[in-house]
Coordinates of C-alpha atoms in Angstrom, one line a residue:
Chain A
X1 CA 1.1 -29.9 39.8
X2 CA 3.5 -29.9 36.9
X3 CA 2.1 -30.6 33.6
X4 CA 3.8 -33.3 31.7
X5 CA 5.7 -32.2 28.6
X6 CA 3.4 -34.3 26.4
X7 CA 0.3 -32.6 27.6
X8 CA 1.9 -29.2 27.2
X9 CA 2.8 -30.1 23.7
X10 CA -0.7 -31.2 22.9
X11 CA -2.3 -28.1 24.3
X12 CA 0.2 -25.9 22.5
X13 CA -0.5 -27.7 19.2
X14 CA -4.3 -27.2 19.8
X15 CA -3.7 -23.5 20.4
X16 CA -1.8 -23.1 17.2
X17 CA -4.4 -24.9 15.2
X18 CA -7.1 -22.8 16.9
X19 CA -5.6 -19.5 16.0
X20 CA -4.7 -20.5 12.5
X21 CA -8.3 -21.5 11.8
X22 CA -9.5 -18.4 13.6
X23 CA -7.6 -16.3 11.1
X24 CA -9.1 -18.2 8.2
X25 CA -12.5 -18.0 9.8
X26 CA -12.2 -14.2 10.3
X27 CA -11.3 -13.7 6.6
X28 CA -14.0 -16.1 5.4
X29 CA -16.6 -14.3 7.5
X30 CA -15.3 -10.9 6.5
X31 CA -15.7 -11.7 2.8
X32 CA -18.8 -13.7 3.4
X33 CA -20.3 -10.8 5.3
X34 CA -19.6 -8.2 2.6
X35 CA -20.9 -10.5 -0.2
X36 CA -23.9 -11.5 1.8
X37 CA -24.9 -7.9 2.5
X38 CA -23.7 -6.5 -0.8
X39 CA -24.4 -9.0 -3.6
X40 CA -28.2 -8.5 -3.4
X41 CA -27.6 -4.8 -4.1
X42 CA -25.7 -5.3 -7.3
X43 CA -27.6 -5.0 -10.4
X44 CA -27.0 -3.5 -13.9
X45 CA -28.9 -0.4 -12.6
X46 CA -26.7 -0.1 -9.6
X47 CA -23.5 -0.4 -11.5
X48 CA -24.4 2.2 -14.2
X49 CA -26.6 4.9 -12.7
X50 CA -25.4 8.0 -10.8
X51 CA -25.8 8.2 -7.1
X52 CA -28.8 10.0 -5.5
X53 CA -28.2 12.4 -2.6
X54 CA -31.6 12.3 -0.8
X55 CA -33.6 9.6 -2.6
X56 CA -33.2 5.8 -2.7
X57 CA -32.2 3.9 -5.7
X58 CA -28.8 5.6 -6.4
X59 CA -26.1 3.8 -8.1
X60 CA -22.3 3.9 -8.4
X61 CA -21.8 4.2 -12.1
X62 CA -19.6 7.4 -12.3
X63 CA -17.6 6.3 -9.2
X64 CA -16.9 2.9 -10.8
X65 CA -15.8 4.5 -14.0
X66 CA -13.7 7.0 -12.1
X67 CA -11.9 4.3 -10.1
X68 CA -11.0 2.4 -13.3
X69 CA -10.0 5.5 -15.2
X70 CA -7.8 6.7 -12.4
X71 CA -6.2 3.4 -12.1
X72 CA -5.3 3.5 -15.8
X73 CA -3.9 7.1 -15.5
X74 CA -1.9 6.1 -12.4
X75 CA -0.5 3.0 -14.1
X76 CA 0.5 5.0 -17.2
X77 CA 2.6 7.3 -15.0
X78 CA 3.8 4.8 -12.5
X79 CA 4.8 1.8 -14.6
X80 CA 7.6 3.4 -16.8
X81 CA 8.9 5.4 -13.8
X82 CA 9.0 2.4 -11.5
X83 CA 10.4 0.1 -14.1
X84 CA 13.2 2.7 -14.9
X85 CA 14.1 3.2 -11.3
X86 CA 13.9 -0.6 -10.7
X87 CA 16.3 -1.3 -13.6
X88 CA 18.7 1.2 -12.1
X89 CA 18.6 -0.5 -8.8
X90 CA 19.0 -4.0 -10.2
X91 CA 21.6 -3.3 -12.9
X92 CA 23.3 0.1 -12.8
X93 CA 23.7 0.7 -9.1
X94 CA 26.9 -0.1 -7.4
X95 CA 27.1 -0.9 -3.7
X96 CA 27.9 2.3 -1.9
X97 CA 26.5 5.3 -0.2
X98 CA 24.3 6.5 -3.0
X99 CA 22.6 3.1 -3.5
X100 CA 22.1 2.8 0.2
X101 CA 20.6 6.2 0.1
X102 CA 18.1 5.3 -2.7
X103 CA 17.2 2.2 -0.8
X104 CA 16.4 4.3 2.2
X105 CA 14.3 6.7 0.1
X106 CA 12.3 3.8 -1.4
X107 CA 11.7 2.4 2.1
X108 CA 10.6 5.7 3.7
X109 CA 8.5 6.6 0.7
X110 CA 6.7 3.3 0.9
X111 CA 6.0 3.7 4.6
X112 CA 4.6 7.2 4.4
X113 CA 1.0 7.1 5.5
X114 CA -1.3 7.5 2.5
X115 CA -3.1 10.4 4.1
X116 CA 0.3 12.3 4.2
X117 CA 0.7 11.5 0.6
X118 CA -2.8 12.9 -0.1
X119 CA -1.9 16.1 1.8
X120 CA 1.3 16.4 -0.2
X121 CA -0.8 16.0 -3.3
X122 CA -3.2 18.7 -2.1
X123 CA -0.4 21.1 -1.5
X124 CA 1.7 20.5 -4.6
X125 CA -0.5 19.2 -7.4
X126 CA -3.8 20.7 -6.4
X127 CA -2.7 24.1 -5.1
X128 CA 0.8 24.7 -6.4
X129 CA 0.4 23.3 -9.9
X130 CA -3.1 24.5 -9.9
X131 CA -4.7 21.2 -11.1
X132 CA -7.6 21.8 -8.7
X133 CA -9.4 18.7 -7.5
X134 CA -8.9 16.5 -10.5
X135 CA -8.2 13.0 -11.8
X136 CA -4.7 14.1 -12.8
X137 CA -3.9 15.3 -9.3
X138 CA -5.3 12.1 -7.9
X139 CA -3.2 10.0 -10.4
X140 CA -0.1 11.9 -9.4
X141 CA -0.7 11.4 -5.7
X142 CA -1.3 7.7 -6.3
X143 CA 1.9 7.6 -8.3
X144 CA 3.8 8.8 -5.2
X145 CA 2.0 6.1 -3.2
X146 CA 2.6 3.3 -5.7
X147 CA 6.0 4.1 -7.1
X148 CA 8.2 2.6 -4.3
X149 CA 6.2 -0.7 -4.7
X150 CA 6.8 -0.7 -8.5
X151 CA 10.5 -0.1 -8.0
X152 CA 10.8 -3.1 -5.7
X153 CA 8.8 -5.3 -7.9
X154 CA 11.0 -4.5 -10.9
X155 CA 14.1 -4.8 -9.0
X156 CA 13.2 -8.2 -7.6
X157 CA 12.0 -9.4 -11.0
X158 CA 15.2 -8.5 -12.7
X159 CA 17.4 -9.8 -10.0
X160 CA 15.5 -13.1 -10.3
X161 CA 16.8 -13.7 -13.8
X162 CA 19.5 -16.3 -13.9
X163 CA 22.9 -14.9 -14.3
X164 CA 23.8 -17.0 -17.3
X165 CA 21.0 -15.5 -19.4
X166 CA 22.3 -12.0 -18.7
X167 CA 25.9 -13.0 -19.4
X168 CA 24.9 -14.7 -22.6
X169 CA 23.4 -11.5 -23.7
X170 CA 26.4 -9.5 -22.8
X171 CA 28.7 -12.1 -24.4
X172 CA 26.8 -11.8 -27.7
X173 CA 28.0 -8.3 -27.8
X174 CA 24.9 -6.6 -26.7
X175 CA 25.2 -3.4 -24.8
X176 CA 24.0 -3.4 -21.3
X177 CA 20.9 -1.5 -22.1
X178 CA 20.1 -3.9 -25.0
X179 CA 20.6 -6.8 -22.6
X180 CA 18.2 -5.2 -20.2
X181 CA 15.4 -4.5 -22.7
X182 CA 15.8 -7.6 -24.8
X183 CA 16.8 -10.3 -22.3
X184 CA 16.2 -9.2 -18.7
X185 CA 12.9 -7.5 -19.0
X186 CA 11.2 -10.1 -21.2
X187 CA 12.4 -12.9 -18.8
X188 CA 11.3 -11.1 -15.7
X189 CA 8.0 -10.0 -17.3
X190 CA 5.8 -12.6 -15.4
X191 CA 7.1 -11.4 -12.0
X192 CA 6.8 -7.8 -12.9
X193 CA 3.4 -8.2 -14.3
X194 CA 1.9 -10.1 -11.4
X195 CA 3.4 -7.6 -9.0
X196 CA 1.9 -4.8 -11.0
X197 CA -1.5 -6.2 -11.0
X198 CA -1.4 -6.7 -7.3
X199 CA -0.2 -3.1 -7.0
X200 CA -3.1 -2.1 -9.1
X201 CA -5.5 -3.7 -6.7
X202 CA -4.0 -1.6 -4.0
X203 CA -4.4 1.5 -6.0
X204 CA -8.0 0.6 -6.8
X205 CA -9.0 0.4 -3.1
X206 CA -7.0 3.5 -2.0
X207 CA -9.1 6.3 -0.6
X208 CA -7.1 8.4 1.9
X209 CA -4.7 9.8 -0.6
X210 CA -7.5 10.7 -2.9
X211 CA -9.9 12.6 -0.5
X212 CA -8.0 15.9 -1.1
X213 CA -6.5 15.3 -4.6
X214 CA -9.2 13.7 -6.8
X215 CA -11.9 15.3 -4.6
X216 CA -15.1 14.0 -3.1
X217 CA -17.5 14.9 -5.8
X218 CA -18.2 13.9 -9.3
X219 CA -19.8 16.3 -11.8
X220 CA -22.7 15.1 -14.0
X221 CA -21.0 13.1 -16.6
X222 CA -22.2 12.7 -20.1
X223 CA -21.2 9.3 -21.3
X224 CA -21.8 10.1 -24.9
X225 CA -19.2 12.9 -24.9
X226 CA -15.8 11.4 -25.4
X227 CA -14.0 14.6 -26.1
X228 CA -11.3 14.7 -23.3
X229 CA -11.4 18.5 -23.3
X230 CA -15.0 18.9 -22.5
X231 CA -15.8 19.4 -18.8
X232 CA -18.7 16.9 -18.7
X233 CA -16.7 14.2 -20.6
X234 CA -15.8 11.2 -18.5
X235 CA -12.4 11.2 -20.1
X236 CA -11.4 14.7 -19.1
X237 CA -8.4 14.3 -16.7
X238 CA -8.9 17.7 -15.2
X239 CA -12.4 17.1 -13.7
X240 CA -12.9 16.2 -10.1
X241 CA -13.6 12.5 -9.6
X242 CA -14.9 10.7 -6.6
X243 CA -13.7 7.1 -6.7
X244 CA -15.6 4.0 -5.5
X245 CA -13.5 3.7 -2.3
X246 CA -13.9 7.5 -1.5
X247 CA -17.7 7.1 -2.1
X248 CA -17.9 4.2 0.4
X249 CA -16.2 6.4 3.0
X250 CA -18.4 9.4 2.2
X251 CA -21.7 7.7 2.5
X252 CA -20.6 5.9 5.6
X253 CA -19.7 9.1 7.3
X254 CA -22.1 11.6 5.9
X255 CA -24.5 9.8 3.7
X256 CA -28.1 11.1 3.9
X257 CA -29.8 8.9 1.4
X258 CA -32.2 6.5 3.2
X259 CA -30.5 3.5 1.6
X260 CA -27.0 4.7 2.4
X261 CA -26.1 1.4 4.3
X262 CA -27.3 -0.8 1.4
X263 CA -25.3 1.3 -1.1
X264 CA -22.2 1.1 1.1
X265 CA -22.6 -2.6 1.2
X266 CA -23.1 -3.0 -2.5
X267 CA -20.2 -0.7 -3.3
X268 CA -18.0 -2.6 -0.8
X269 CA -18.9 -5.9 -2.4
X270 CA -18.0 -4.5 -5.9
X271 CA -14.7 -3.3 -4.5
X272 CA -13.9 -6.6 -2.9
X273 CA -14.8 -8.5 -6.0
X274 CA -12.6 -6.3 -8.1
X275 CA -9.7 -6.8 -5.7
X276 CA -10.3 -10.6 -5.7
X277 CA -10.3 -10.4 -9.4
X278 CA -6.9 -8.6 -9.5
X279 CA -5.5 -11.1 -7.1
X280 CA -6.7 -14.2 -8.8
X281 CA -5.9 -12.7 -12.2
X282 CA -2.4 -12.0 -11.3
X283 CA -1.8 -15.5 -10.0
X284 CA -3.3 -17.0 -13.1
X285 CA -1.5 -14.7 -15.5
X286 CA 1.8 -15.2 -13.6
X287 CA 1.5 -19.0 -13.9
X288 CA 0.4 -18.8 -17.5
X289 CA 3.2 -16.5 -18.6
X290 CA 5.8 -18.5 -16.7
X291 CA 4.7 -21.7 -18.4
X292 CA 4.6 -20.0 -21.8
X293 CA 8.0 -18.2 -21.4
X294 CA 10.1 -20.8 -19.7
X295 CA 9.0 -24.0 -21.5
X296 CA 8.3 -25.7 -18.2
X297 CA 5.1 -27.7 -18.1
Chain B
X1 CA 16.4 -16.6 -27.0
X2 CA 14.0 -15.9 -29.8
X3 CA 11.1 -17.3 -27.9
X4 CA 11.9 -15.0 -25.1
X5 CA 11.8 -11.9 -27.3
X6 CA 8.3 -12.6 -28.4
X7 CA 6.5 -10.9 -25.5
X8 CA 8.7 -7.9 -25.5
X9 CA 6.6 -5.7 -27.8
X10 CA 3.5 -6.5 -25.8
X11 CA 4.9 -6.0 -22.3
X12 CA 7.4 -3.4 -21.3
X13 CA 7.5 -2.3 -24.9
X14 CA 4.1 -0.7 -24.9
X15 CA 4.5 0.7 -21.4
X16 CA 7.6 2.7 -22.3
X17 CA 6.4 4.8 -25.3
X18 CA 3.3 5.6 -23.3
X19 CA 5.5 7.1 -20.7
X20 CA 7.2 9.5 -23.0
X21 CA 4.4 12.0 -23.5
X22 CA 3.2 11.6 -19.9
X23 CA 6.5 12.4 -18.4
X24 CA 7.9 14.7 -21.1
X25 CA 11.5 13.8 -20.4
X26 CA 12.5 10.4 -21.8
X27 CA 11.3 10.8 -25.3
X28 CA 14.8 10.1 -26.3
X29 CA 14.4 6.7 -24.5
X30 CA 11.1 6.2 -26.2
X31 CA 12.4 7.0 -29.7
X32 CA 15.4 4.7 -29.0
X33 CA 13.1 1.9 -27.9
X34 CA 11.1 2.1 -31.1
X35 CA 14.4 2.1 -33.1
X36 CA 15.7 -1.4 -32.9
X37 CA 12.3 -3.2 -33.4
X38 CA 11.3 -0.9 -36.3
X39 CA 14.6 -1.0 -38.2
X40 CA 15.3 -4.6 -37.6
X41 CA 17.0 -5.4 -41.0
X42 CA 19.3 -2.4 -40.6
X43 CA 20.4 -3.4 -37.2
X44 CA 23.7 -5.1 -38.0
X45 CA 24.8 -1.9 -39.8
X46 CA 24.3 0.3 -36.9
X47 CA 27.5 2.0 -36.0
X48 CA 29.3 1.6 -32.7
X49 CA 28.4 5.2 -32.0
X50 CA 24.6 4.8 -32.0
X51 CA 25.0 1.8 -29.8
X52 CA 26.9 3.6 -27.2
X53 CA 24.4 6.4 -27.6
X54 CA 21.5 4.1 -26.8
X55 CA 23.4 2.7 -23.9
X56 CA 23.9 6.2 -22.7
X57 CA 20.3 7.1 -23.2
X58 CA 19.0 4.1 -21.4
X59 CA 21.2 4.8 -18.4
X60 CA 20.1 8.4 -18.4
X61 CA 16.5 7.3 -18.4
X62 CA 16.8 5.1 -15.4
X63 CA 18.8 7.9 -13.6
X64 CA 16.0 10.3 -14.3
X65 CA 13.5 7.8 -12.7
X66 CA 15.6 7.6 -9.7
X67 CA 16.0 11.3 -9.5
X68 CA 12.3 11.7 -9.6
X69 CA 12.1 9.4 -6.5
X70 CA 14.6 11.5 -4.7
X71 CA 13.0 14.8 -5.6
X72 CA 9.6 13.5 -4.5
X73 CA 10.8 12.6 -1.0
X74 CA 12.6 15.8 -0.5
X75 CA 9.8 18.0 -1.7
X76 CA 7.4 16.0 0.5
X77 CA 9.4 16.6 3.6
X78 CA 10.1 20.3 2.6
X79 CA 6.4 21.1 1.9
X80 CA 4.8 19.4 4.8
X81 CA 7.5 20.8 7.2
X82 CA 7.2 24.3 5.9
X83 CA 3.4 24.2 6.4
X84 CA 3.6 22.4 9.6
X85 CA 6.2 24.6 11.2
X86 CA 4.3 27.7 10.2
X87 CA 2.0 27.1 13.1
X88 CA 4.8 27.7 15.5
X89 CA 6.8 30.3 13.6
X90 CA 4.1 32.4 11.9
X91 CA 1.1 31.8 14.1
X92 CA 3.1 31.7 17.4
X93 CA 1.6 28.6 18.8
X94 CA 4.0 27.2 21.3
X95 CA 5.5 23.8 20.6
X96 CA 5.1 22.6 24.1
X97 CA 1.4 23.6 24.1
X98 CA 0.9 21.7 20.9
X99 CA 2.6 18.5 22.1
X100 CA 1.4 18.4 25.7
X101 CA -1.8 20.4 25.7
X102 CA -5.0 18.3 26.2
X103 CA -7.5 20.9 25.0
X104 CA -8.3 21.0 21.3
X105 CA -10.6 23.8 20.3
X106 CA -9.2 25.5 17.1
X107 CA -12.4 27.7 16.9
X108 CA -12.6 28.5 20.6
X109 CA -12.1 31.9 22.1
X110 CA -9.1 31.9 22.7
X111 CA -8.3 29.0 20.4
X112 CA -6.2 26.2 21.9
X113 CA -4.3 23.6 20.0
X114 CA -3.4 20.8 22.3
X115 CA -2.7 17.7 20.2
X116 CA -2.0 15.3 23.0
X117 CA -5.4 13.6 22.7
X118 CA -4.6 12.7 19.1
X119 CA -1.1 11.6 19.8
X120 CA -2.1 9.3 22.6
X121 CA -5.1 8.1 20.5
X122 CA -2.8 7.1 17.6
X123 CA -0.3 5.4 19.9
X124 CA -3.0 3.6 21.9
X125 CA -4.8 2.2 18.9
X126 CA -1.7 1.1 17.0
X127 CA 0.1 -0.4 19.9
X128 CA -3.0 -2.2 21.1
X129 CA -3.6 -3.4 17.5
X130 CA 0.0 -4.8 17.5
X131 CA -0.6 -6.5 20.9
X132 CA -3.6 -8.4 19.4
X133 CA -2.0 -9.1 16.0
X134 CA 1.5 -10.2 17.1
X135 CA 0.6 -13.5 18.9
X136 CA -1.9 -14.4 16.3
X137 CA 0.7 -13.7 13.6
X138 CA 3.2 -15.9 15.4
X139 CA 0.7 -18.7 15.6
X140 CA -0.2 -18.4 12.0
X141 CA 3.5 -18.4 11.0
X142 CA 4.3 -21.4 13.1
X143 CA 1.3 -23.2 11.7
X144 CA 2.3 -22.5 8.2
X145 CA 5.9 -23.5 8.6
X146 CA 6.0 -26.2 11.3
X147 CA 2.6 -27.8 11.7
X148 CA 1.1 -28.0 8.3
X149 CA 3.5 -26.6 5.7
X150 CA 1.6 -28.0 2.7
X151 CA -1.8 -26.7 3.7
X152 CA -0.2 -23.5 4.9
X153 CA 1.4 -22.8 1.5
X154 CA -1.5 -23.8 -0.6
X155 CA -4.3 -22.3 1.5
X156 CA -3.2 -20.1 4.4
X157 CA -0.7 -18.0 2.4
X158 CA -3.2 -16.9 -0.2
X159 CA -5.7 -16.2 2.6
X160 CA -3.2 -13.9 4.4
X161 CA -2.3 -12.3 1.1
X162 CA -6.0 -11.6 0.4
X163 CA -6.4 -10.0 3.9
X164 CA -3.6 -7.6 2.8
X165 CA -5.4 -6.7 -0.4
X166 CA -8.7 -5.7 1.2
X167 CA -9.1 -1.9 0.9
X168 CA -9.1 0.0 4.2
X169 CA -12.5 1.6 3.6
X170 CA -14.0 -1.9 3.4
X171 CA -12.4 -2.7 6.8
X172 CA -13.9 0.5 8.1
X173 CA -17.3 -0.4 6.8
X174 CA -17.2 -3.9 8.3
X175 CA -15.9 -2.4 11.5
X176 CA -18.7 0.0 11.6
X177 CA -21.4 -2.6 10.9
X178 CA -20.0 -5.6 12.9
X179 CA -17.4 -4.7 15.4
X180 CA -19.0 -1.5 16.7
X181 CA -22.5 -3.0 17.3
X182 CA -20.8 -6.0 18.9
X183 CA -18.8 -3.9 21.4
X184 CA -21.9 -1.8 22.0
X185 CA -23.8 -4.9 23.0
X186 CA -21.2 -6.1 25.5
X187 CA -19.6 -3.0 26.9
X188 CA -21.1 0.3 28.1
X189 CA -21.0 3.2 25.6
X190 CA -21.5 3.5 21.9
X191 CA -19.0 0.9 20.9
X192 CA -17.0 3.5 19.0
X193 CA -13.5 4.1 20.4
X194 CA -10.0 2.9 20.8
X195 CA -11.0 -0.8 21.3
X196 CA -12.9 -0.8 18.0
X197 CA -10.1 0.9 16.2
X198 CA -7.6 -1.5 17.6
X199 CA -9.6 -4.5 16.6
X200 CA -10.0 -3.3 13.0
X201 CA -6.3 -2.3 12.8
X202 CA -5.2 -5.6 14.2
X203 CA -6.8 -7.5 11.3
X204 CA -5.2 -5.0 8.8
X205 CA -1.7 -5.4 10.1
X206 CA -1.9 -9.2 10.6
X207 CA -0.6 -9.9 7.1
X208 CA 2.4 -7.6 7.6
X209 CA 3.6 -9.3 10.7
X210 CA 2.7 -12.8 9.6
X211 CA 4.6 -12.6 6.3
X212 CA 7.7 -11.4 8.1
X213 CA 7.5 -14.0 10.8
X214 CA 6.9 -16.7 8.1
X215 CA 9.9 -15.6 6.2
X216 CA 12.2 -15.6 9.2
X217 CA 10.8 -19.0 10.4
X218 CA 11.5 -20.6 7.0
X219 CA 15.0 -19.1 6.9
X220 CA 16.0 -20.7 10.2
X221 CA 18.9 -23.1 9.9
X222 CA 17.6 -26.7 9.8
X223 CA 20.1 -27.7 12.4
X224 CA 18.5 -25.6 15.1
X225 CA 15.2 -27.4 15.0
X226 CA 16.6 -30.8 14.4
X227 CA 19.1 -30.4 17.2
X228 CA 16.2 -29.7 19.6
X229 CA 14.2 -32.7 18.4
X230 CA 17.3 -34.9 18.6
X231 CA 17.6 -34.0 22.3
X232 CA 14.1 -35.4 22.8
X233 CA 12.3 -32.1 23.1
X234 CA 8.6 -32.0 22.2
X235 CA 7.4 -29.7 19.4
X236 CA 6.2 -27.2 21.8
X237 CA 9.5 -27.2 23.7
X238 CA 11.3 -26.8 20.4
X239 CA 9.1 -23.9 19.4
X240 CA 9.2 -22.1 22.6
X241 CA 12.8 -22.6 23.6
X242 CA 14.7 -22.6 20.4
X243 CA 12.6 -21.3 17.6
X244 CA 10.9 -18.3 19.3
X245 CA 14.1 -16.8 20.7
X246 CA 15.7 -17.2 17.3
X247 CA 13.0 -15.4 15.4
X248 CA 12.2 -12.8 18.0
X249 CA 14.4 -10.1 16.5
X250 CA 12.7 -10.3 13.1
X251 CA 9.3 -10.7 14.8
X252 CA 10.0 -7.5 16.5
X253 CA 10.8 -5.9 13.1
X254 CA 7.4 -7.1 11.8
X255 CA 5.7 -5.7 14.8
X256 CA 7.2 -2.3 14.4
X257 CA 6.3 -2.4 10.7
X258 CA 2.7 -3.2 11.7
X259 CA 2.6 -0.4 14.3
X260 CA 3.9 2.0 11.6
X261 CA 1.2 0.9 9.2
X262 CA -1.5 1.2 11.9
X263 CA -0.2 4.6 13.0
X264 CA -0.6 6.0 9.5
X265 CA -4.0 4.3 8.7
X266 CA -6.6 6.9 8.2
X267 CA -10.1 6.0 7.0
X268 CA -10.7 2.7 8.7
X269 CA -9.8 4.1 12.0
X270 CA -11.7 7.4 11.5
X271 CA -14.9 5.4 10.8
X272 CA -14.8 3.5 14.0
X273 CA -13.1 5.6 16.6
X274 CA -15.9 8.2 17.3
X275 CA -13.8 11.4 16.6
X276 CA -14.2 13.3 19.9
X277 CA -11.1 15.4 20.6
X278 CA -10.5 14.2 24.2
X279 CA -8.3 11.7 26.0
X280 CA -10.9 8.9 26.6
X281 CA -11.1 7.4 30.1
X282 CA -11.8 3.9 28.8
X283 CA -11.2 1.9 25.6
X284 CA -14.9 2.1 24.7
X285 CA -15.2 5.8 24.7
X286 CA -15.1 8.0 21.7
X287 CA -11.5 9.2 20.8
X288 CA -9.4 10.6 18.0
X289 CA -6.2 9.9 16.2
X290 CA -3.8 12.1 14.3
X291 CA -5.1 10.8 11.0
X292 CA -8.7 10.9 11.9
X293 CA -8.7 14.6 12.8
X294 CA -6.7 15.5 9.7
X295 CA -9.2 13.6 7.5
X296 CA -12.2 15.3 9.1
X297 CA -11.0 18.9 9.4
X298 CA -8.8 19.5 6.4
X299 CA -11.7 20.1 4.1
X300 CA -13.4 22.6 6.6
X301 CA -10.6 25.0 7.2
X302 CA -9.3 27.9 5.0
X303 CA -5.8 27.8 3.6
X304 CA -3.1 29.7 5.5
X305 CA -5.2 30.2 8.7
X306 CA -3.8 28.9 11.9
X307 CA -6.7 26.3 12.0
X308 CA -5.4 24.9 8.7
X309 CA -1.7 25.2 9.5
X310 CA -2.1 23.3 12.8
X311 CA -3.5 20.3 10.7
X312 CA -0.3 20.4 8.8
X313 CA 1.6 20.2 12.1
X314 CA -0.3 17.0 12.9
X315 CA 0.8 15.7 9.5
X316 CA 4.3 16.7 10.3
X317 CA 4.1 14.6 13.4
X318 CA 3.0 11.7 11.3
X319 CA 5.9 12.3 8.9
X320 CA 8.4 12.4 11.7
X321 CA 7.0 9.3 13.3
X322 CA 7.4 7.5 9.9
X323 CA 11.1 8.4 10.0
X324 CA 11.3 7.1 13.6
X325 CA 9.7 3.8 12.6
X326 CA 11.9 3.4 9.7
X327 CA 14.9 4.1 11.9
X328 CA 13.8 1.5 14.5
X329 CA 13.2 -1.1 11.8
X330 CA 16.7 -0.5 10.4
X331 CA 18.2 -0.7 13.9
X332 CA 16.4 -4.0 14.5
X333 CA 17.5 -5.4 11.2
X334 CA 21.1 -4.6 11.9
X335 CA 20.9 -6.2 15.2
X336 CA 19.2 -9.3 13.8
X337 CA 21.9 -9.7 11.2
X338 CA 24.6 -9.8 13.8

């Protein structure tokens, strides 16, 4: 028997609704599950104390610090490089072979698996430059991982600036570079900033590129020693540093502490909350800056 | 104009000078950037020459950034290839044994390096993941553009973006504590295996495919849809007969991008796939992928031994596959544009 067109339409609509809400339900239960399992673990002690190998009651203090510090280091290297290359792509490049080539480079670089980026970091930064397993090697590997994204964000941001604003700058007799730094960059700042924060969230959760660059161990840190040259100082960029994401992976695959599962749950919740914070923060900041800079309501 | 200049010292202004010491190179650019804001009153007097100099320095700075990008990619290919090819040229492992051998025992006597289990494992998990994610993504995209655009934009879009932002270790953790026990309770075996990997990966690549499908759906010419409705077609007929064929090429691009992402994903897969170096007989049996074996073994091998070099060969396979995927995507995009 042939189904009438109307029935088919109704069934199809129902199917579309079903799958759309299925996706929402999956995400909701995903986040719900992590928070349900993890939130109970989070306490001041958990967030600040070092992990235990064989006993219960370990925390994630050093890992959390490492993640944040590594994020800052990465951003210090990535942002100027990415903005520079993005400016080139948006303003200086002319259509042609070379520009097509750079576009291809950015595309390939952004689709390299992060584990391959990590291996490259192991070979070049850890072994060849002799940085050992260190925060600096990790930050450089994450730069490779993050740079193509930064370039795209900047290029899109600058291309989004209305033509007239740029031309007004040039017509006032500013050089091209002055127009870029004094007109284009400030106007595109909201876009670039929101993109950067989202990229930061990605960096914060990255683990595969760090296994063999920042290392899987963290030395005993002395949080009263702020001399960056001392080996126990948290600020020393040449010490090995296990980040939060790497820690989650490690205790899931080889954790021997009796409360490994709870610690993994707690650490995952912290990670998710941070990423959520980045996500919401970038939205809010983008809207706030847009309103402030463009005089729209 | 003045209002627009306010944020400049706070935003890109403070990022730039920070770069100068970190990178060593563009201190000229850094110094130049400080110049105009510091010497504001003197600015009108600046000679033509210093202005062209600043222009020149700015351009040089951006070119250096681009050069770093290019150097990075070339050195990456060079280093990984030189290590990965050493297996074949220095250690004398035959390429055909590596690509088609099914026995992987690097520490065996004699050692054998058949990587086929990992290659099939990687393809199986990523293609299966795409098969799960593609129809779901299409539904989500249609829902967001055709059925409930308002709700889709305000609620569904952020939800999908959030999915994209969740770190892969968290996916692995959830896979390990939800998906694996679930599969174990229904199917025979431990629950670890290709099926678990594919399910976890399908959620991870869902945002990739959905965002591309949504973009192409909302870029469709209005006439296409309205013409179909005007002929008296129902919504389902419109979607299946005129919208789906029109977006199929870009859907395919999204699917390939998704497969590429799944192919390179390491930790989430490694946590749920079981890591036994065999070609599994079912989807619910422990298996391995290229990324999972690299992750697990790289730390346990000694540099410059054949056991270590062969892992670099696996990485080289990943690298080559990345180029293949980018090539396919470019080909599809060119065809879609025509």
